[in-house]
Amino acid sequence: MSNKTKPSEEQLKYASVLQTISLGGLALLVIGFFVYLSGLLPTLVPADEIPNYWGMRVHDFVEKTGMPTGWDWVPLLNHGDIVSFLGIILLAAGTLVCFAVILPNFIRKKDTPFAIIVIVQILILLLAASGYITGGH
Amino acid sequence: MSRTLRRFLFLFAVVAITIGFYSIAFGEEQVVEVAQKGSTIVWWMWPVILFVFTFFLGILAVVAGVGGGVLFVPIVSSFFPFNLDFVRGAGLLVALTGALSAGPGLLKRGLADLRLALPMALIASTCSIFGAMVGLALPTNVVQTALGATIIMIVIIMATAKRSDFPDVKEADTLSSVLRITGIYYEESAGKQINWQIHRTPLGLSLFIVIGFMAGMFGLGAGWANVPVLNLLLGAPLKISVATSVFLLSITDTAAAWVYINKGAVLPLIAVPSVAGMMLGTRIGVRILARAKPKAVKWMVVTILFLAGFRALLKGLGIWG
């Protein structure tokens, strides 16, 4: 790859961080799922009861099962069904981490438009992840 | 068509027809009831069937050159006993993990372009959050009807949209010049470096409002819309458009996925087998791709997608299912 076609430093940095987090997230997803199904940890809702609820709308499911919403799952990490969420959370958090990692590059290069775009993007993702915005009832 | 592909298509047809007939014969409510009581089918069979089904779907998606998410939501919501809320949550995760897996390689090879993706991603991801909120707030039949109509529209786009390997962009527009959205990549088939730039950036950005909203609302990946906009409207070369679209999905779907996760609409029992099946299937699909005739498979997928969209439409309107 010649210098002209070589991706920018921030692009390569983004790719490396994303790769690490994606692999970690997928591994955690599989491990967490096996912990959940194996019964190694107690569950809030046993896996064999989930079919009673998976035909319901999500707000009915939450109401009937008492499953946590937003970040309420954090204190419940000693439960198998919550552990199975960890991989999903890591996969969803990966992009946010990547943006935080490349922001200093844009600032250092005085690339103001892209520094602003990245800052706004981080804020948008933080808002989405915060749990303050949800749809529905 | 190779023997392997024929065997695969036969197996896929058997699985799809079995699930389809089962779903149609018993009706959705009875299927749920049967699943709940476990009288005919034990509960854990559904995640197993889902895993097998998404495995085949993953192979088909690669061979036909479409995203897994766009196939997953209409087909699974039509033929499995899961509520559309959970199917969309899982669909987003399927599309997201696919994009996260492919994204780093495409960025490192310089095919996905960070500067091209970031402004579009900002608009699309913001709107995908609103799409997710609206999708979770509307009644299921309304979302199902809109999903059916959208899928039929996607089928029309897939069947008619042309692609241009190297669109002719005579002059970059002001906005893309200010943002320095331009690049050079090495085109292996031509054996030379290709310089590219884009035009019509404001119009492209405004279209990502709709694309992001729909991605969030229906839990679909948005490659079907990203690629035509990046390639035909903005004028990015086809390879750059396809790769940047995949990377864009990782950002758009992340934003919407958080809304579904926080709402409780991502059920590991549905999401994990789907992600695992789709990822294994796409790996096998890449191997089959070398021997397959993608055009024939693409038309098969377009037909399946049309039928799934039509079924979703009828289900949403209360006519069938």
Short mmCIF file of C-alpha atoms in Angstrom, two decimals:
data_model
loop_
_atom_site.label_atom_id
_atom_site.label_comp_id
_atom_site.label_asym_id
_atom_site.label_seq_id
_atom_site.Cartn_x
_atom_site.Cartn_y
_atom_site.Cartn_z
CA MET A 1 0.00 0.00 0.00
CA SER A 2 1.57 3.30 -1.08
CA ASN A 3 1.58 6.37 1.16
CA LYS A 4 -1.14 7.93 -0.97
CA THR A 5 -3.54 5.05 -0.50
CA LYS A 6 -2.62 4.38 3.12
CA PRO A 7 -5.58 5.17 5.42
CA SER A 8 -5.21 8.08 7.85
CA GLU A 9 -3.80 7.55 11.32
CA GLU A 10 -7.20 8.06 12.97
CA GLN A 11 -8.84 5.59 10.58
CA LEU A 12 -6.29 2.89 11.45
CA LYS A 13 -6.63 3.65 15.15
CA TYR A 14 -10.43 3.40 14.91
CA ALA A 15 -10.12 0.06 13.08
CA SER A 16 -7.77 -1.46 15.66
CA VAL A 17 -9.87 -0.47 18.65
CA LEU A 18 -13.08 -1.61 16.92
CA GLN A 19 -11.51 -4.97 16.07
CA THR A 20 -10.44 -5.60 19.67
CA ILE A 21 -13.80 -4.61 21.12
CA SER A 22 -15.80 -6.58 18.52
CA LEU A 23 -13.86 -9.77 19.17
CA GLY A 24 -14.16 -9.28 22.93
CA GLY A 25 -17.88 -8.54 22.61
CA LEU A 26 -18.55 -11.64 20.52
CA ALA A 27 -16.57 -13.85 22.91
CA LEU A 28 -18.43 -12.39 25.87
CA LEU A 29 -21.74 -12.86 24.06
CA VAL A 30 -21.14 -16.59 23.61
CA ILE A 31 -19.68 -17.13 27.12
CA GLY A 32 -22.51 -15.15 28.76
CA PHE A 33 -25.11 -17.14 26.84
CA PHE A 34 -23.65 -20.45 28.00
CA VAL A 35 -23.53 -19.19 31.60
CA TYR A 36 -27.20 -18.26 31.22
CA LEU A 37 -28.29 -21.60 29.77
CA SER A 38 -26.07 -23.74 31.99
CA GLY A 39 -27.77 -22.55 35.15
CA LEU A 40 -24.43 -21.76 36.81
CA LEU A 41 -25.97 -18.57 38.16
CA PRO A 42 -29.52 -17.88 39.34
CA THR A 43 -31.77 -16.13 36.81
CA LEU A 44 -34.37 -13.39 37.11
CA VAL A 45 -36.49 -15.23 34.54
CA PRO A 46 -35.53 -18.86 33.82
CA ALA A 47 -34.86 -19.54 30.14
CA ASP A 48 -37.67 -22.09 29.95
CA GLU A 49 -40.18 -19.42 31.02
CA ILE A 50 -39.14 -16.89 28.37
CA PRO A 51 -41.42 -18.50 25.70
CA ASN A 52 -44.38 -17.43 27.86
CA TYR A 53 -43.39 -13.83 27.22
CA TRP A 54 -41.63 -13.58 23.85
CA GLY A 55 -44.90 -13.11 21.98
CA MET A 56 -45.72 -10.04 24.11
CA ARG A 57 -44.86 -6.44 23.40
CA VAL A 58 -41.76 -5.35 25.25
CA HIS A 59 -43.51 -3.13 27.81
CA ASP A 60 -45.82 -6.03 28.76
CA PHE A 61 -42.79 -8.33 29.00
CA VAL A 62 -40.99 -5.92 31.35
CA GLU A 63 -44.14 -5.37 33.41
CA LYS A 64 -44.81 -9.10 33.83
CA THR A 65 -41.25 -10.29 34.41
CA GLY A 66 -39.80 -7.32 36.27
CA MET A 67 -36.74 -7.45 33.99
CA PRO A 68 -34.59 -4.33 34.44
CA THR A 69 -34.61 -1.53 31.89
CA GLY A 70 -31.98 1.15 31.24
CA TRP A 71 -28.93 0.57 33.42
CA ASP A 72 -30.86 -1.07 36.28
CA TRP A 73 -29.21 -4.37 35.31
CA VAL A 74 -25.83 -3.32 36.78
CA PRO A 75 -26.54 -4.34 40.41
CA LEU A 76 -28.00 -7.64 39.15
CA LEU A 77 -24.82 -8.97 37.54
CA ASN A 78 -24.90 -12.08 39.70
CA HIS A 79 -27.76 -13.37 37.53
CA GLY A 80 -27.23 -15.57 34.47
CA ASP A 81 -29.70 -13.71 32.25
CA ILE A 82 -28.01 -10.41 33.07
CA VAL A 83 -24.53 -11.85 32.41
CA SER A 84 -25.75 -12.80 28.93
CA PHE A 85 -26.33 -9.07 28.31
CA LEU A 86 -22.68 -8.14 28.85
CA GLY A 87 -21.55 -9.12 25.35
CA ILE A 88 -24.41 -7.13 23.85
CA ILE A 89 -23.48 -4.10 25.95
CA LEU A 90 -19.82 -4.33 24.92
CA LEU A 91 -20.74 -4.60 21.23
CA ALA A 92 -23.01 -1.58 21.53
CA ALA A 93 -20.36 0.41 23.43
CA GLY A 94 -17.56 -0.29 20.92
CA THR A 95 -18.35 2.57 18.55
CA LEU A 96 -18.49 5.06 21.41
CA VAL A 97 -15.04 4.02 22.61
CA CYS A 98 -13.63 4.28 19.06
CA PHE A 99 -14.87 7.85 18.71
CA ALA A 100 -13.38 8.80 22.08
CA VAL A 101 -10.04 7.33 20.97
CA ILE A 102 -9.82 9.22 17.65
CA LEU A 103 -11.06 12.59 18.94
CA PRO A 104 -7.57 13.72 20.09
CA ASN A 105 -6.24 13.08 16.56
CA PHE A 106 -8.69 15.53 15.02
CA ILE A 107 -8.03 18.09 17.76
CA ARG A 108 -4.25 17.77 17.35
CA LYS A 109 -4.56 18.23 13.58
CA LYS A 110 -6.81 21.27 14.16
CA ASP A 111 -9.40 19.55 11.96
CA THR A 112 -12.20 21.57 13.57
CA PRO A 113 -15.18 20.34 11.47
CA PHE A 114 -14.41 16.69 12.16
CA ALA A 115 -13.54 17.32 15.82
CA ILE A 116 -17.00 18.89 16.17
CA ILE A 117 -18.68 16.03 14.28
CA VAL A 118 -16.97 13.46 16.55
CA ILE A 119 -17.86 15.37 19.74
CA VAL A 120 -21.52 15.66 18.69
CA GLN A 121 -21.53 11.97 17.69
CA ILE A 122 -20.16 10.99 21.11
CA LEU A 123 -22.86 13.07 22.81
CA ILE A 124 -25.59 11.49 20.65
CA LEU A 125 -24.37 7.97 21.44
CA LEU A 126 -24.04 8.81 25.14
CA LEU A 127 -27.60 10.12 25.12
CA ALA A 128 -28.82 6.93 23.41
CA ALA A 129 -26.88 4.75 25.87
CA SER A 130 -27.96 6.75 28.91
CA GLY A 131 -31.40 5.20 28.99
CA TYR A 132 -33.05 8.60 29.24
CA ILE A 133 -34.58 8.26 25.81
CA THR A 134 -36.84 5.31 25.23
CA GLY A 135 -39.79 4.74 22.99
CA GLY A 136 -43.19 3.40 23.77
CA HIS A 137 -45.40 3.40 26.78
CA MET B 1 -25.20 -23.98 -10.33
CA SER B 2 -22.82 -26.07 -8.25
CA ARG B 3 -23.93 -29.23 -6.45
CA THR B 4 -23.10 -27.68 -3.05
CA LEU B 5 -25.23 -24.66 -3.78
CA ARG B 6 -28.11 -26.84 -5.06
CA ARG B 7 -27.96 -28.91 -1.86
CA PHE B 8 -27.87 -25.78 0.24
CA LEU B 9 -30.82 -24.21 -1.58
CA PHE B 10 -32.79 -27.44 -1.17
CA LEU B 11 -32.07 -27.53 2.58
CA PHE B 12 -32.95 -23.86 2.95
CA ALA B 13 -36.22 -24.42 1.10
CA VAL B 14 -37.08 -27.38 3.37
CA VAL B 15 -36.41 -25.38 6.55
CA ALA B 16 -38.24 -22.30 5.25
CA ILE B 17 -41.25 -24.26 3.99
CA THR B 18 -41.50 -26.27 7.24
CA ILE B 19 -41.48 -23.14 9.36
CA GLY B 20 -43.77 -21.35 6.92
CA PHE B 21 -46.38 -24.12 6.83
CA TYR B 22 -46.20 -24.57 10.57
CA SER B 23 -46.74 -20.89 11.14
CA ILE B 24 -49.54 -20.61 8.59
CA ALA B 25 -51.29 -23.86 9.53
CA PHE B 26 -51.48 -23.09 13.22
CA GLY B 27 -51.77 -19.32 13.01
CA GLU B 28 -49.54 -17.06 15.04
CA GLU B 29 -51.46 -17.25 18.29
CA GLN B 30 -51.62 -21.01 18.26
CA VAL B 31 -47.94 -21.26 17.47
CA VAL B 32 -47.22 -19.07 20.49
CA GLU B 33 -49.59 -21.13 22.58
CA VAL B 34 -47.96 -24.35 21.43
CA ALA B 35 -44.54 -22.88 22.11
CA GLN B 36 -45.62 -21.72 25.53
CA LYS B 37 -47.20 -24.96 26.59
CA GLY B 38 -44.47 -27.00 25.01
CA SER B 39 -47.00 -29.65 24.07
CA THR B 40 -45.91 -30.06 20.46
CA ILE B 41 -42.57 -28.36 20.37
CA VAL B 42 -40.29 -27.96 23.37
CA TRP B 43 -39.32 -24.37 24.13
CA TRP B 44 -35.62 -24.71 23.37
CA MET B 45 -36.38 -25.89 19.85
CA TRP B 46 -37.29 -22.34 18.82
CA PRO B 47 -33.82 -20.90 19.49
CA VAL B 48 -32.32 -24.00 17.80
CA ILE B 49 -34.59 -23.57 14.74
CA LEU B 50 -33.72 -19.85 14.77
CA PHE B 51 -30.01 -20.68 14.81
CA VAL B 52 -30.34 -23.12 11.89
CA PHE B 53 -32.58 -20.73 9.97
CA THR B 54 -30.26 -17.72 10.42
CA PHE B 55 -27.29 -19.93 9.47
CA PHE B 56 -28.91 -20.55 6.07
CA LEU B 57 -29.99 -16.91 5.90
CA GLY B 58 -26.37 -15.87 6.47
CA ILE B 59 -25.21 -18.02 3.54
CA LEU B 60 -27.95 -16.61 1.31
CA ALA B 61 -27.17 -13.03 2.36
CA VAL B 62 -23.52 -13.31 1.32
CA VAL B 63 -24.17 -15.15 -1.93
CA ALA B 64 -26.91 -12.69 -2.91
CA GLY B 65 -24.88 -9.68 -1.74
CA VAL B 66 -27.49 -8.30 0.66
CA GLY B 67 -27.29 -7.48 4.36
CA GLY B 68 -28.43 -10.05 6.91
CA GLY B 69 -30.57 -7.54 8.81
CA VAL B 70 -32.84 -6.75 5.91
CA LEU B 71 -33.65 -10.46 5.46
CA PHE B 72 -33.85 -11.27 9.17
CA VAL B 73 -36.60 -8.92 10.38
CA PRO B 74 -39.34 -9.55 7.78
CA ILE B 75 -38.78 -13.31 7.60
CA VAL B 76 -38.40 -14.01 11.33
CA SER B 77 -41.26 -11.68 12.27
CA SER B 78 -43.50 -13.43 9.75
CA PHE B 79 -42.74 -17.04 10.60
CA PHE B 80 -41.56 -17.20 14.24
CA PRO B 81 -43.68 -16.73 17.38
CA PHE B 82 -41.65 -13.75 18.66
CA ASN B 83 -43.12 -10.29 19.02
CA LEU B 84 -41.93 -7.79 16.43
CA ASP B 85 -40.28 -5.71 19.23
CA PHE B 86 -37.85 -8.54 20.04
CA VAL B 87 -37.31 -9.41 16.36
CA ARG B 88 -36.33 -5.80 15.62
CA GLY B 89 -34.01 -5.75 18.65
CA ALA B 90 -32.34 -8.96 17.45
CA GLY B 91 -32.31 -7.71 13.84
CA LEU B 92 -30.38 -4.62 14.86
CA LEU B 93 -27.89 -6.75 16.73
CA VAL B 94 -27.50 -9.07 13.73
CA ALA B 95 -26.82 -6.11 11.44
CA LEU B 96 -24.56 -4.48 14.05
CA THR B 97 -22.37 -7.52 14.69
CA GLY B 98 -22.00 -8.11 10.95
CA ALA B 99 -20.90 -4.50 10.47
CA LEU B 100 -18.59 -4.59 13.51
CA SER B 101 -16.92 -7.76 12.24
CA ALA B 102 -16.34 -6.46 8.72
CA GLY B 103 -15.71 -2.79 9.58
CA PRO B 104 -12.13 -2.96 10.92
CA GLY B 105 -10.79 -4.87 7.88
CA LEU B 106 -12.48 -2.51 5.45
CA LEU B 107 -11.11 0.55 7.29
CA LYS B 108 -7.58 -0.87 7.40
CA ARG B 109 -7.62 -1.62 3.66
CA GLY B 110 -8.77 1.92 2.94
CA LEU B 111 -11.99 0.78 1.30
CA ALA B 112 -14.29 2.16 4.00
CA ASP B 113 -13.59 5.87 4.39
CA LEU B 114 -13.86 7.52 7.79
CA ARG B 115 -14.25 11.06 6.42
CA LEU B 116 -17.02 9.99 4.05
CA ALA B 117 -18.83 8.01 6.74
CA LEU B 118 -18.72 10.36 9.75
CA PRO B 119 -20.98 13.21 8.55
CA MET B 120 -23.51 10.72 7.14
CA ALA B 121 -23.32 8.60 10.31
CA LEU B 122 -24.01 11.59 12.54
CA ILE B 123 -27.27 12.32 10.73
CA ALA B 124 -28.28 8.65 10.32
CA SER B 125 -27.52 7.64 13.91
CA THR B 126 -29.42 10.61 15.36
CA CYS B 127 -32.44 9.79 13.23
CA SER B 128 -32.19 6.07 13.98
CA ILE B 129 -32.74 6.90 17.66
CA PHE B 130 -35.98 8.70 16.75
CA GLY B 131 -36.92 5.80 14.47
CA ALA B 132 -36.41 3.32 17.30
CA MET B 133 -38.48 5.44 19.69
CA VAL B 134 -41.33 5.76 17.19
CA GLY B 135 -41.15 2.05 16.31
CA LEU B 136 -41.45 1.02 19.94
CA ALA B 137 -44.29 3.47 20.57
CA LEU B 138 -46.53 2.61 17.62
CA PRO B 139 -48.97 -0.34 17.71
CA THR B 140 -47.46 -3.57 16.34
CA ASN B 141 -49.90 -3.81 13.41
CA VAL B 142 -48.96 -0.31 12.24
CA VAL B 143 -45.20 -1.11 12.39
CA GLN B 144 -45.82 -4.48 10.71
CA THR B 145 -47.79 -2.83 7.88
CA ALA B 146 -45.13 -0.15 7.41
CA LEU B 147 -42.43 -2.85 7.51
CA GLY B 148 -44.23 -4.81 4.78
CA ALA B 149 -44.54 -1.71 2.60
CA THR B 150 -40.88 -0.82 3.22
CA ILE B 151 -39.67 -4.31 2.34
CA ILE B 152 -41.63 -4.25 -0.92
CA MET B 153 -40.03 -0.86 -1.68
CA ILE B 154 -36.58 -2.33 -0.87
CA VAL B 155 -37.31 -5.22 -3.27
CA ILE B 156 -38.10 -2.70 -6.01
CA ILE B 157 -34.86 -0.79 -5.27
CA MET B 158 -32.85 -4.02 -5.26
CA ALA B 159 -34.40 -5.19 -8.51
CA THR B 160 -34.07 -1.94 -10.42
CA ALA B 161 -31.16 0.08 -8.97
CA LYS B 162 -28.14 0.26 -11.20
CA ARG B 163 -24.62 0.59 -9.88
CA SER B 164 -21.69 2.48 -11.22
CA ASP B 165 -18.16 1.23 -10.55
CA PHE B 166 -16.54 4.63 -11.07
CA PRO B 167 -19.11 7.45 -11.18
CA ASP B 168 -17.98 10.55 -13.01
CA VAL B 169 -17.77 13.42 -10.49
CA LYS B 170 -16.47 16.41 -12.42
CA GLU B 171 -16.34 18.81 -9.50
CA ALA B 172 -16.64 18.29 -5.75
CA ASP B 173 -19.35 20.40 -4.10
CA THR B 174 -18.52 23.11 -1.56
CA LEU B 175 -19.49 21.15 1.54
CA SER B 176 -17.47 18.06 0.65
CA SER B 177 -14.52 20.34 -0.23
CA VAL B 178 -14.71 22.08 3.16
CA LEU B 179 -14.92 18.68 4.91
CA ARG B 180 -12.15 17.33 2.63
CA ILE B 181 -14.17 14.22 1.76
CA THR B 182 -11.99 12.77 -0.94
CA GLY B 183 -9.60 9.86 -1.26
CA ILE B 184 -7.42 7.52 -3.25
CA TYR B 185 -7.62 3.75 -3.25
CA TYR B 186 -5.91 0.96 -5.14
CA GLU B 187 -8.29 -0.82 -7.52
CA GLU B 188 -6.98 -4.35 -7.88
CA SER B 189 -9.10 -5.25 -10.92
CA ALA B 190 -7.76 -2.24 -12.85
CA GLY B 191 -4.27 -2.42 -11.31
CA LYS B 192 -4.19 1.31 -10.63
CA GLN B 193 -4.91 3.97 -8.05
CA ILE B 194 -8.31 5.62 -8.26
CA ASN B 195 -8.87 9.21 -7.07
CA TRP B 196 -12.37 9.92 -5.95
CA GLN B 197 -14.43 12.86 -4.74
CA ILE B 198 -18.13 13.41 -4.13
CA HIS B 199 -20.84 15.90 -5.05
CA ARG B 200 -24.45 16.66 -3.98
CA THR B 201 -23.40 16.26 -0.31
CA PRO B 202 -26.29 18.31 1.22
CA LEU B 203 -28.87 16.20 -0.64
CA GLY B 204 -27.08 13.00 0.39
CA LEU B 205 -27.03 14.11 4.03
CA SER B 206 -30.74 14.87 3.95
CA LEU B 207 -31.50 11.38 2.60
CA PHE B 208 -29.67 9.87 5.57
CA ILE B 209 -32.39 11.40 7.76
CA VAL B 210 -34.88 8.96 6.19
CA ILE B 211 -32.41 6.06 6.02
CA GLY B 212 -31.47 6.38 9.70
CA PHE B 213 -35.09 6.71 10.78
CA MET B 214 -36.10 3.56 8.91
CA ALA B 215 -33.10 1.60 10.19
CA GLY B 216 -34.07 2.41 13.77
CA MET B 217 -37.78 1.95 13.32
CA PHE B 218 -37.64 -1.46 11.66
CA GLY B 219 -34.36 -2.82 13.06
CA LEU B 220 -33.08 -3.27 9.52
CA GLY B 221 -29.55 -2.75 8.37
CA ALA B 222 -29.57 0.03 5.80
CA GLY B 223 -27.08 -1.17 3.20
CA TRP B 224 -29.87 -1.36 0.62
CA ALA B 225 -30.24 2.43 0.90
CA ASN B 226 -26.70 3.48 1.88
CA VAL B 227 -25.06 2.04 -1.22
CA PRO B 228 -27.29 3.70 -3.85
CA VAL B 229 -27.00 7.07 -2.07
CA LEU B 230 -23.20 6.88 -1.66
CA ASN B 231 -22.62 5.46 -5.13
CA LEU B 232 -25.26 6.90 -7.45
CA LEU B 233 -26.09 10.19 -5.73
CA LEU B 234 -22.83 11.26 -4.09
CA GLY B 235 -20.66 9.63 -6.73
CA ALA B 236 -18.30 7.55 -4.58
CA PRO B 237 -16.82 4.50 -6.39
CA LEU B 238 -18.83 1.31 -5.88
CA LYS B 239 -16.22 -0.46 -3.72
CA ILE B 240 -15.83 2.61 -1.48
CA SER B 241 -19.64 2.91 -1.25
CA VAL B 242 -20.22 -0.72 -0.28
CA ALA B 243 -17.41 -0.75 2.30
CA THR B 244 -18.32 2.65 3.76
CA SER B 245 -21.96 1.54 3.94
CA VAL B 246 -20.98 -1.45 6.09
CA PHE B 247 -18.96 0.80 8.39
CA LEU B 248 -21.80 3.35 8.51
CA LEU B 249 -24.15 0.60 9.67
CA SER B 250 -21.97 -0.03 12.71
CA ILE B 251 -22.62 3.54 13.86
CA THR B 252 -26.28 3.91 12.80
CA ASP B 253 -27.31 0.58 14.32
CA THR B 254 -25.36 1.20 17.53
CA ALA B 255 -27.43 4.29 18.30
CA ALA B 256 -30.73 2.50 17.65
CA ALA B 257 -29.58 -0.66 19.43
CA TRP B 258 -29.10 1.30 22.67
CA VAL B 259 -32.76 2.36 22.60
CA TYR B 260 -33.87 -1.28 22.17
CA ILE B 261 -31.42 -2.52 24.85
CA ASN B 262 -32.50 0.10 27.39
CA LYS B 263 -36.14 -0.66 26.70
CA GLY B 264 -35.58 -4.39 27.32
CA ALA B 265 -36.27 -5.37 23.70
CA VAL B 266 -33.09 -7.39 23.19
CA LEU B 267 -33.76 -10.93 24.43
CA PRO B 268 -30.53 -12.97 24.54
CA LEU B 269 -32.54 -16.14 23.85
CA ILE B 270 -33.52 -14.69 20.45
CA ALA B 271 -30.56 -12.40 19.75
CA VAL B 272 -27.63 -14.72 20.51
CA PRO B 273 -28.69 -17.71 18.33
CA SER B 274 -29.52 -15.24 15.54
CA VAL B 275 -26.12 -13.52 15.72
CA ALA B 276 -24.25 -16.83 15.99
CA GLY B 277 -26.22 -18.45 13.13
CA MET B 278 -25.83 -15.45 10.87
CA MET B 279 -22.09 -15.10 11.52
CA LEU B 280 -21.39 -18.79 10.89
CA GLY B 281 -23.61 -18.70 7.80
CA THR B 282 -21.84 -15.68 6.32
CA ARG B 283 -18.47 -17.43 6.78
CA ILE B 284 -19.74 -20.49 4.90
CA GLY B 285 -21.40 -18.18 2.37
CA VAL B 286 -18.05 -16.58 1.54
CA ARG B 287 -16.71 -20.05 0.62
CA ILE B 288 -19.78 -20.94 -1.46
CA LEU B 289 -19.63 -17.56 -3.17
CA ALA B 290 -16.56 -18.58 -5.15
CA ARG B 291 -18.53 -21.40 -6.83
CA ALA B 292 -22.02 -19.91 -6.87
CA LYS B 293 -23.90 -17.93 -9.49
CA PRO B 294 -24.79 -14.90 -7.40
CA LYS B 295 -27.25 -13.51 -9.94
CA ALA B 296 -29.56 -16.55 -9.71
CA VAL B 297 -29.37 -16.50 -5.90
CA LYS B 298 -29.97 -12.75 -5.82
CA TRP B 299 -33.26 -13.19 -7.66
CA MET B 300 -34.24 -16.00 -5.30
CA VAL B 301 -33.54 -13.70 -2.33
CA VAL B 302 -35.46 -10.86 -3.95
CA THR B 303 -38.43 -13.25 -4.34
CA ILE B 304 -38.19 -14.48 -0.72
CA LEU B 305 -37.91 -10.90 0.49
CA PHE B 306 -40.94 -9.88 -1.56
CA LEU B 307 -42.99 -12.77 -0.13
CA ALA B 308 -41.88 -11.93 3.42
CA GLY B 309 -42.71 -8.25 2.84
CA PHE B 310 -46.09 -9.16 1.37
CA ARG B 311 -46.83 -11.47 4.31
CA ALA B 312 -45.77 -8.72 6.79
CA LEU B 313 -48.08 -6.28 4.99
CA LEU B 314 -51.04 -8.67 5.12
CA LYS B 315 -50.27 -9.59 8.73
CA GLY B 316 -50.14 -5.91 9.68
CA LEU B 317 -53.44 -5.25 7.92
CA GLY B 318 -54.99 -8.22 9.74
CA ILE B 319 -55.71 -10.06 6.46
CA TRP B 320 -53.36 -13.01 7.00
CA GLY B 321 -51.89 -14.25 10.25
#
